[in-house]
Short mmCIF file of C-alpha atoms and ligand atoms in Angstrom, two decimals:
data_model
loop_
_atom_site.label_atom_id
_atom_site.label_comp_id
_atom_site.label_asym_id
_atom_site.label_seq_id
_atom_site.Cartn_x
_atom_site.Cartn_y
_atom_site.Cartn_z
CA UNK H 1 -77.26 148.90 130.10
CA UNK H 2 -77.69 147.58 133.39
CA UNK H 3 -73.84 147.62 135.13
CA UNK H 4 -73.68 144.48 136.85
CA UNK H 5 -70.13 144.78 137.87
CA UNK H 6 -70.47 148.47 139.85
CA UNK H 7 -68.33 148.86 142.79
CA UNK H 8 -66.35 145.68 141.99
CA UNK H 9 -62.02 146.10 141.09
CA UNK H 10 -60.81 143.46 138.80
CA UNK H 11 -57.25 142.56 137.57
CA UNK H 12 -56.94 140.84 133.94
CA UNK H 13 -53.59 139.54 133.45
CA UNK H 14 -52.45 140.10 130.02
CA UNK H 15 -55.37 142.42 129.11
CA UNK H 16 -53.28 144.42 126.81
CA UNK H 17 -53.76 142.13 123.81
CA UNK H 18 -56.40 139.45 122.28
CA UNK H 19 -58.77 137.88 124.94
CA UNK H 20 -57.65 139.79 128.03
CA UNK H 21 -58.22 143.56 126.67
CA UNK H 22 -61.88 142.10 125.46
CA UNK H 23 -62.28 141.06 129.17
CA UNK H 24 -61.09 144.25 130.37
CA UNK H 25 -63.13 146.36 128.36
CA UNK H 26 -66.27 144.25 129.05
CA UNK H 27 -65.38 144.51 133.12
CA UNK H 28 -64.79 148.05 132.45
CA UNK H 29 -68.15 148.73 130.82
CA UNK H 30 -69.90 146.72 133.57
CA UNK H 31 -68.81 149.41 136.28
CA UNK H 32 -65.55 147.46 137.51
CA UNK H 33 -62.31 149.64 138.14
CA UNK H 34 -59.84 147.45 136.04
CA UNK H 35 -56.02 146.69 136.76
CA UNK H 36 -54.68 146.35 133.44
CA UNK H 37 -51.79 143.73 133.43
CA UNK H 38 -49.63 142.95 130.42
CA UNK H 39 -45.40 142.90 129.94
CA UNK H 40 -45.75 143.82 126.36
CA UNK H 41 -43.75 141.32 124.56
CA UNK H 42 -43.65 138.81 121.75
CA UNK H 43 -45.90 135.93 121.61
CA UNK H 44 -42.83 134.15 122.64
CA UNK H 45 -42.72 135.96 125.59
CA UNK H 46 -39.58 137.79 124.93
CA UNK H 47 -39.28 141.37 125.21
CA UNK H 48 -41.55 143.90 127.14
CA UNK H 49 -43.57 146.89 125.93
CA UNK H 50 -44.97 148.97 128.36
CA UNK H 51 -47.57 150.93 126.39
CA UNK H 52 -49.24 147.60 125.45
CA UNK H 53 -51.42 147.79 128.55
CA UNK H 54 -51.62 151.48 128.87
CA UNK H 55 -53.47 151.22 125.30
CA UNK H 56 -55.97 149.18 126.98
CA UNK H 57 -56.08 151.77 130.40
CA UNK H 58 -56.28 154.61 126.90
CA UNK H 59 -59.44 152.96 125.97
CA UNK H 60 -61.17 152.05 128.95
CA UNK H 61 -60.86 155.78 130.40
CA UNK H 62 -61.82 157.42 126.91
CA UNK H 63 -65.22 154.95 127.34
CA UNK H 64 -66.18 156.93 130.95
CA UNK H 65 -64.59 153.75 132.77
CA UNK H 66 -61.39 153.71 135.19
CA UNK H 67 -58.36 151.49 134.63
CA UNK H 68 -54.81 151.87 135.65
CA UNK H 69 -52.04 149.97 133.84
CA UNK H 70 -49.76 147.07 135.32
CA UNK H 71 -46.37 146.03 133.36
CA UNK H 72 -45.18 143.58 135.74
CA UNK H 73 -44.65 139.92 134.52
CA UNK H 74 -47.09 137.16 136.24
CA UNK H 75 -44.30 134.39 135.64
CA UNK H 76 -42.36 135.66 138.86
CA UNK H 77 -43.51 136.05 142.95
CA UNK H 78 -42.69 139.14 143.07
CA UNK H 79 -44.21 139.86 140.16
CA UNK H 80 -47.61 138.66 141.40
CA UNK H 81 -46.79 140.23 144.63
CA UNK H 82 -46.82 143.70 142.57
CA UNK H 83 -49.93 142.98 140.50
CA UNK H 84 -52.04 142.23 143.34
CA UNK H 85 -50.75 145.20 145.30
CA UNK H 86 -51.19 147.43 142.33
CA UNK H 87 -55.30 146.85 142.74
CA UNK H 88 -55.63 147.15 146.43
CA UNK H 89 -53.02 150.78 146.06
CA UNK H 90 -55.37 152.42 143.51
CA UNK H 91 -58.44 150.97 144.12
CA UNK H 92 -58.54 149.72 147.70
CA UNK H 93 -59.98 146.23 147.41
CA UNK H 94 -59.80 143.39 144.83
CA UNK H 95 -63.33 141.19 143.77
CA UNK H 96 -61.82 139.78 140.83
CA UNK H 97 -58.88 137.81 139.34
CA UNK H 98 -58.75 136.61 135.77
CA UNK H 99 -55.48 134.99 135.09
CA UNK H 100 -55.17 135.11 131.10
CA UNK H 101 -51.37 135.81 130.68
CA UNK H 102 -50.05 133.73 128.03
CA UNK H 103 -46.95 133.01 124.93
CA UNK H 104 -46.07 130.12 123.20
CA UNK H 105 -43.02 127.79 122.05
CA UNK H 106 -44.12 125.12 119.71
CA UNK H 107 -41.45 122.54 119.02
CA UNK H 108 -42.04 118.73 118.45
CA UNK H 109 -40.85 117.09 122.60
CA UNK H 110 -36.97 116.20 120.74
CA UNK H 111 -36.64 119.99 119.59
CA UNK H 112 -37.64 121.51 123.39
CA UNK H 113 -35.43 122.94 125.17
CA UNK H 114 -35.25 123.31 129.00
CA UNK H 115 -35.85 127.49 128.22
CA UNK H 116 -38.63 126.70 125.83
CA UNK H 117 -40.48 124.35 128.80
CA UNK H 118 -39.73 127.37 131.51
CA UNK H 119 -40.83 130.03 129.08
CA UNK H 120 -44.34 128.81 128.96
CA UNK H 121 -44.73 126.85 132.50
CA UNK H 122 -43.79 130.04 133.66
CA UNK H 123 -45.79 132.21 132.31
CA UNK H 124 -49.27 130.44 132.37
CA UNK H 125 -49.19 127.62 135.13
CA UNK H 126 -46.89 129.82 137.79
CA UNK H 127 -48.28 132.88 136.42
CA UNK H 128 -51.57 131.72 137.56
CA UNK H 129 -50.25 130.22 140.94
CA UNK H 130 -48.41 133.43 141.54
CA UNK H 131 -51.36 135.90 141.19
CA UNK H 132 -54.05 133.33 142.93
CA UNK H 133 -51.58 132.99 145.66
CA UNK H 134 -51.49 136.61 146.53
CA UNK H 135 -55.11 137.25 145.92
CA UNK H 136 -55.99 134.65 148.13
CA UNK H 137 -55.18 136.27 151.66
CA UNK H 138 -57.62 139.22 150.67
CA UNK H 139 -60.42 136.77 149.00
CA UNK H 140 -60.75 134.73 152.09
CA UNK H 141 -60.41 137.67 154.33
CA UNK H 142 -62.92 139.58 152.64
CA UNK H 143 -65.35 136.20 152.46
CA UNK H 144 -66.02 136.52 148.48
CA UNK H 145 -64.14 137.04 145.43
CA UNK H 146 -64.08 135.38 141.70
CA UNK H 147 -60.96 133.92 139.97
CA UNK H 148 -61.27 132.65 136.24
CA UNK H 149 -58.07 130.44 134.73
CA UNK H 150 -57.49 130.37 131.62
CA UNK H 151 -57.30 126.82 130.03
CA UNK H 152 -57.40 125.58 126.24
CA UNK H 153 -58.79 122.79 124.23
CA UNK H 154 -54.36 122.29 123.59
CA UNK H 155 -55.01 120.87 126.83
CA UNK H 156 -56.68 117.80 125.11
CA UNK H 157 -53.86 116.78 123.21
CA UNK H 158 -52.02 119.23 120.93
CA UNK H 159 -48.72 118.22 118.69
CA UNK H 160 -45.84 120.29 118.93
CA UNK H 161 -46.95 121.89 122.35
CA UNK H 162 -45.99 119.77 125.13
CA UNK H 163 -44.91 122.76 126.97
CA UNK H 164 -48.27 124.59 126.37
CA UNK H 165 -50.75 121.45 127.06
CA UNK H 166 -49.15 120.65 130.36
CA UNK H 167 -49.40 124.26 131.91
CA UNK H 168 -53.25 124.04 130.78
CA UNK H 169 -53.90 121.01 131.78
CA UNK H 170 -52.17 121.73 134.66
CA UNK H 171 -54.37 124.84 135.36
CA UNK H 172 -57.45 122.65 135.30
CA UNK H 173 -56.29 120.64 138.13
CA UNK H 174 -55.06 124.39 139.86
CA UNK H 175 -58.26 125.27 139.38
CA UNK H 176 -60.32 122.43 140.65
CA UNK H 177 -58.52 122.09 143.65
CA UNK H 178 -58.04 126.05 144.76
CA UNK H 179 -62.29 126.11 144.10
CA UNK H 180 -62.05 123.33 146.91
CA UNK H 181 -59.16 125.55 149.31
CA UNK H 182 -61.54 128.91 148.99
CA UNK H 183 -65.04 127.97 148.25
CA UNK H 184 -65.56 127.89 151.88
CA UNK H 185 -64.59 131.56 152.39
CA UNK H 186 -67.18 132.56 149.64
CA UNK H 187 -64.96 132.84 147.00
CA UNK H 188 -65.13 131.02 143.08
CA UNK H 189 -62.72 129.61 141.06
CA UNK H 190 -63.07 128.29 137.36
CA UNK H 191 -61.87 128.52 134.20
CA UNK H 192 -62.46 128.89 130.38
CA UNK H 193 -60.88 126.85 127.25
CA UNK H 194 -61.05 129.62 124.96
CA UNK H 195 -60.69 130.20 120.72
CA UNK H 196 -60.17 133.10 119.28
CA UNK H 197 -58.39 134.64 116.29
CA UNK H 198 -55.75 136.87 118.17
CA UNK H 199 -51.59 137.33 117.28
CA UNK H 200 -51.57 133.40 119.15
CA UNK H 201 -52.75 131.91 115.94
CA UNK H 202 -48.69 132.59 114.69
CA UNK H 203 -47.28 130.46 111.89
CA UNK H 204 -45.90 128.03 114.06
CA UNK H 205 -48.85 127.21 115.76
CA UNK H 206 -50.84 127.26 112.86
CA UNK H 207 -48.15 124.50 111.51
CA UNK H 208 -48.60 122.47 114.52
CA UNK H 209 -52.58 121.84 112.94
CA UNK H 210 -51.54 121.43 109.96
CA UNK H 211 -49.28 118.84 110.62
CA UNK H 212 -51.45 116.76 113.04
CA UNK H 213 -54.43 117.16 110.38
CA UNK H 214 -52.75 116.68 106.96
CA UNK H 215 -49.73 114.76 107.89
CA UNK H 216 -50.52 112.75 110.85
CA UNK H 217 -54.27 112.56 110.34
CA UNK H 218 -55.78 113.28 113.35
CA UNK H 219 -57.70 116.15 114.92
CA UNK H 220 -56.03 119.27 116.01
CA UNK H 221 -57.57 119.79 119.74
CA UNK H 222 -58.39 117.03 120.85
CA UNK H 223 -61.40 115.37 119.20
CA UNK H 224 -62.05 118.25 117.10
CA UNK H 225 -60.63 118.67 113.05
CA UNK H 226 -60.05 122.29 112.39
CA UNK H 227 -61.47 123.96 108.95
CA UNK H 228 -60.56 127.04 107.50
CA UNK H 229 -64.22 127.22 106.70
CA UNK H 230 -64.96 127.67 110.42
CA UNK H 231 -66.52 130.30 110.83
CA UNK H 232 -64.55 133.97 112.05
CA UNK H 233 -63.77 133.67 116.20
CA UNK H 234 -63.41 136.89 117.96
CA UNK H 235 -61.76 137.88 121.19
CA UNK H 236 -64.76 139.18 122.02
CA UNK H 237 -66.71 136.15 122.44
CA UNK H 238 -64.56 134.11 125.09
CA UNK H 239 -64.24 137.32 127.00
CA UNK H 240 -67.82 137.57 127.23
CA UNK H 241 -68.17 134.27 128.97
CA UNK H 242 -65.03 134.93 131.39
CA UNK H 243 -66.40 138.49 132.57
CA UNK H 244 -70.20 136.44 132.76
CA UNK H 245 -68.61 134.26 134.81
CA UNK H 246 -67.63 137.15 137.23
CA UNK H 247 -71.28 138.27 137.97
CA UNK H 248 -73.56 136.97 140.44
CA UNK H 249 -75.70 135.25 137.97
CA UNK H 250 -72.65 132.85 138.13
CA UNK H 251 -72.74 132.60 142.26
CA UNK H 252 -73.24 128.83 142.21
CA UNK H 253 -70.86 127.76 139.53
CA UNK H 254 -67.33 126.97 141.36
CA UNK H 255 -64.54 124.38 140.12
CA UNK H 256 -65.96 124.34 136.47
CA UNK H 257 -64.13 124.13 133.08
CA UNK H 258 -65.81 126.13 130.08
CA UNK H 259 -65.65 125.94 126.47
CA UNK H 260 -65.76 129.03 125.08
CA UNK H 261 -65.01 128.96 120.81
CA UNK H 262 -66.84 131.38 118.31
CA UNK H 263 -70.50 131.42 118.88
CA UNK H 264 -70.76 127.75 120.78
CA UNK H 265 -70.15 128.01 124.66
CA UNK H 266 -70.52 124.64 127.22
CA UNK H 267 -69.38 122.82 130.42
CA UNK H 268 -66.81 120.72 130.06
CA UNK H 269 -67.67 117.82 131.96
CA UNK H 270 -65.60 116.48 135.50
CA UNK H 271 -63.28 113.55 134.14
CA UNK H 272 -64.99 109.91 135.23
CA UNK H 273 -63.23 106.28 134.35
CA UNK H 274 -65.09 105.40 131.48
CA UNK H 275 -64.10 101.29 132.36
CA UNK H 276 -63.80 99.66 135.68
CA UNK H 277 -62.28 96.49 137.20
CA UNK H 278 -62.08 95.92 140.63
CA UNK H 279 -60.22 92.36 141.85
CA UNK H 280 -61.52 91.90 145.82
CA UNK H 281 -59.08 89.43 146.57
CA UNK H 282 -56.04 90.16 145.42
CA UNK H 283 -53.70 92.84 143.78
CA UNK H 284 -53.94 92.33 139.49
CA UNK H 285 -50.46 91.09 137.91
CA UNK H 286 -49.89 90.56 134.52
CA UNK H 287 -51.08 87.32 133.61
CA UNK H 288 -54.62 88.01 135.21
CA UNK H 289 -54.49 91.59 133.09
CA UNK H 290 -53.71 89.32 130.49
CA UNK H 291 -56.97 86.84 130.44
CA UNK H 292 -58.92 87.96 127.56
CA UNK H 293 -61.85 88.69 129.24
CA UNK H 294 -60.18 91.14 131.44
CA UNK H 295 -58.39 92.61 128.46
CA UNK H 296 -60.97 92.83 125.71
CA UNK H 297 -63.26 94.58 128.64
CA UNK H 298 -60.50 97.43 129.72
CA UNK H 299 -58.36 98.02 126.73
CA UNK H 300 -59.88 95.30 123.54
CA UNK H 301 -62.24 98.96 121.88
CA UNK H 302 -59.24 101.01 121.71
CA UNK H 303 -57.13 101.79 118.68
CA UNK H 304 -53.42 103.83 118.72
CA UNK H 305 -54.97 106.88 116.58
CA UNK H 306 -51.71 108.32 116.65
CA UNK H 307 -49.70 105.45 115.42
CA UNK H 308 -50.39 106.31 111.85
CA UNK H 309 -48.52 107.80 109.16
CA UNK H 310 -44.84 109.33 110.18
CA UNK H 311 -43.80 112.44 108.76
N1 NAD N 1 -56.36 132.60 121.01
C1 NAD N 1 -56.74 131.34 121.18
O1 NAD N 1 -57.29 130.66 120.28
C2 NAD N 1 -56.55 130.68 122.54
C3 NAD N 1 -56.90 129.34 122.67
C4 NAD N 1 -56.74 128.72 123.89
C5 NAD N 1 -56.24 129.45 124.96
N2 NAD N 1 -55.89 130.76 124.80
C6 NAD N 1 -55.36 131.47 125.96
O2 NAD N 1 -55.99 132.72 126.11
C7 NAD N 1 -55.09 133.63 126.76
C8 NAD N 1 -55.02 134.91 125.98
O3 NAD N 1 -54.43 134.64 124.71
P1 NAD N 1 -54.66 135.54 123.41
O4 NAD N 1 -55.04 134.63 122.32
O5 NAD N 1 -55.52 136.71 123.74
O6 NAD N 1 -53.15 135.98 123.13
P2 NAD N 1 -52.42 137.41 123.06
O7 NAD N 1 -51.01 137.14 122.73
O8 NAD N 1 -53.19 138.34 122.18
O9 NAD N 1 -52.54 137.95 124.57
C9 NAD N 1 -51.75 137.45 125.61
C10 NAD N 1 -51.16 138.63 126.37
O10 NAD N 1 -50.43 138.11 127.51
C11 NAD N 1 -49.31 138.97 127.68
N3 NAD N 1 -48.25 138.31 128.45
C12 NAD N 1 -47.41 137.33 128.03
N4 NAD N 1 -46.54 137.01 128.99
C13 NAD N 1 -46.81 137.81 130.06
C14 NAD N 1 -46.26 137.95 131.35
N5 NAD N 1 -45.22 137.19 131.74
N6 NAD N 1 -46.82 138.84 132.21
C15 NAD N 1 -47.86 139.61 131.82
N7 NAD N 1 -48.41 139.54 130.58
C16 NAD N 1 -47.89 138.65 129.71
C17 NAD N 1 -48.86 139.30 126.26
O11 NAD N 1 -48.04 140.47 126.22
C18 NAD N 1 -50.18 139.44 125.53
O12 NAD N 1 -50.61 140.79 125.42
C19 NAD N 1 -53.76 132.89 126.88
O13 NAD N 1 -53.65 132.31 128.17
C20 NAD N 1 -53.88 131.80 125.85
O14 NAD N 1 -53.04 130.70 126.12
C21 NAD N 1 -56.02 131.39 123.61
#
């Protein structure tokens, strides 16, 4: 197997479990030195486990590979601080950042709590700042280096995870705009909306699609109506598309949003206004939005899809 990742150090954050240990193993078996990052705890983010990622470090070593473990949490400065340090203090140097950290809170908006909204802000859209922040000095020093985010299709729309679609979302703008601050120092920045069948899938969240498909009636990310005859997603298969994304067969791809779900990958397109009024001569007010024409062209095709029946 050609080892298209020799000489390179990478970090995964959250690479104990799920997605991120794929990742790490596939980095791992590509000749990268691997930082393995994880706190260890509950898919709520509670609690802390240290030989979570030193399984992963277990595994990658007993494969011929090198690793060292990380247990610091990416939802603090300092914490970032650490993780970043911890590459450059075993490894010397840092190529590669993939910020994959995550937990979950699902509540309905009137059942979140200020804790719940923290919790998961925290942990994905700060934990991604955090760890981009302190990789950035050595990227743009170094003129070349590759981040990949970690997004979701929740992103889209999601009920019950206001707290979990904003931090996404919010790492698709991150991401756009840090490809813009580094891409002229060499360096890459995108991310992935992944699916896979890992300890995220919990009750809770698997309530949250059942209740937007069977009780609300409409589709669970998104546009797209979840089966359970869809067919079996893997860790694997998102991971292979992150650490992909890492090589130099990816060297023009910068500020891009993947899908990544079972065996279908694809580019998520830039968002464009799909209708467009301009008024030359003056600033619109109400009773001009109101002429028919003007409101049958802008707003006359849509329908509230989520108006429908109440639980
Ligand atoms: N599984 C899916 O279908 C799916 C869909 C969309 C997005 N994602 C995203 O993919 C990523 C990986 O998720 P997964 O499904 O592999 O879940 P997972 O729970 O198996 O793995 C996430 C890991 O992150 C670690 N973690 C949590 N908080 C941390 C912190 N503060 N510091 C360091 N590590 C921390 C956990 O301990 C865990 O091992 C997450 O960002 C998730 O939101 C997953």
């Amino acid at each position: 197997m050609a080892k298209r990742l020799a000489g390179k150090v990478a970090i995964v954050t959250g690479a104990g479990r799920g997605i991120g240990r794929c990742e790490a193993l596939l980095l791992a078996q590509h000749g990268a030195r691997v930082v393995v990052n994880d706190l260890g705890g509950a898919p709520s983010g509670e609690g802390a486990d240290k030989s979570v990622a030193q399984s992963v470090v277990d595994e990658i070593r007993a494969a011929g590979g090198e690793a060292v473990a990380n247990t610091d949490s990416v939802a603090t400065m300092a914490g970032g601080k650490a993780i970043i340090d911890s590459a450059i203090k075993s490894f010397g140097r840092l190529d590669i950042l993939i910020n994959n950290a995550g937990n979950l809170r699902p509540k309905p908006i009137w059942e979140m709590s200020e804790e719940d909204w923290d919790a998961v802000v925290n942990v994905h859209l700060k934990g991604t700042f955090v760890c981009t922040r302190h990789a950035a000095p050595i990227f743009r020093q170094q003129r070349g280096g590759v981040i990949v985010n970690t997004a979701s299709e929740s992103g889209l729309g999601h009920y019950a995870m206001a707290n979990y679609s904003a931090a996404k979302e919010g790492i698709v703008g991150f991401t756009r705009t840090v490809a813009r601050d580094l891409g002229q120092f060499g360096v890459r920045v995108n991310a992935i909306r992944p699916r896979a069948g890992t300890r995220m899938a919990t009750p809770e969240v698997l309530d949250t699609i059942r209740i937007q498909q069977e009780v609300l009636g409409f589709p669970a990310l998104g546009n797209s109506w979840l089966s359970s005859d869809d067919e079996e997603i893997r860790p694997e298969q998102p991971a292979t598309l992150a650490v992909w994304l890492c090589t130099d067969a990816c060297s023009n791809v910068n500020g891009q949003v993947f899908e990544a779900n079972g065996r279908q990958i694809g580019l998520w397109p830039e968002e464009e206004m799909s209708r467009v009024i301009h008024r030359p001569d003056a600033d619109w007010d109400l009773d001009t939005l109101d002429r028919p024409a003007i409101r049958n062209y802008l707003i006359g095709h849509l329908t509230n899809k989520f108006a429908g029946k109440k639980k």
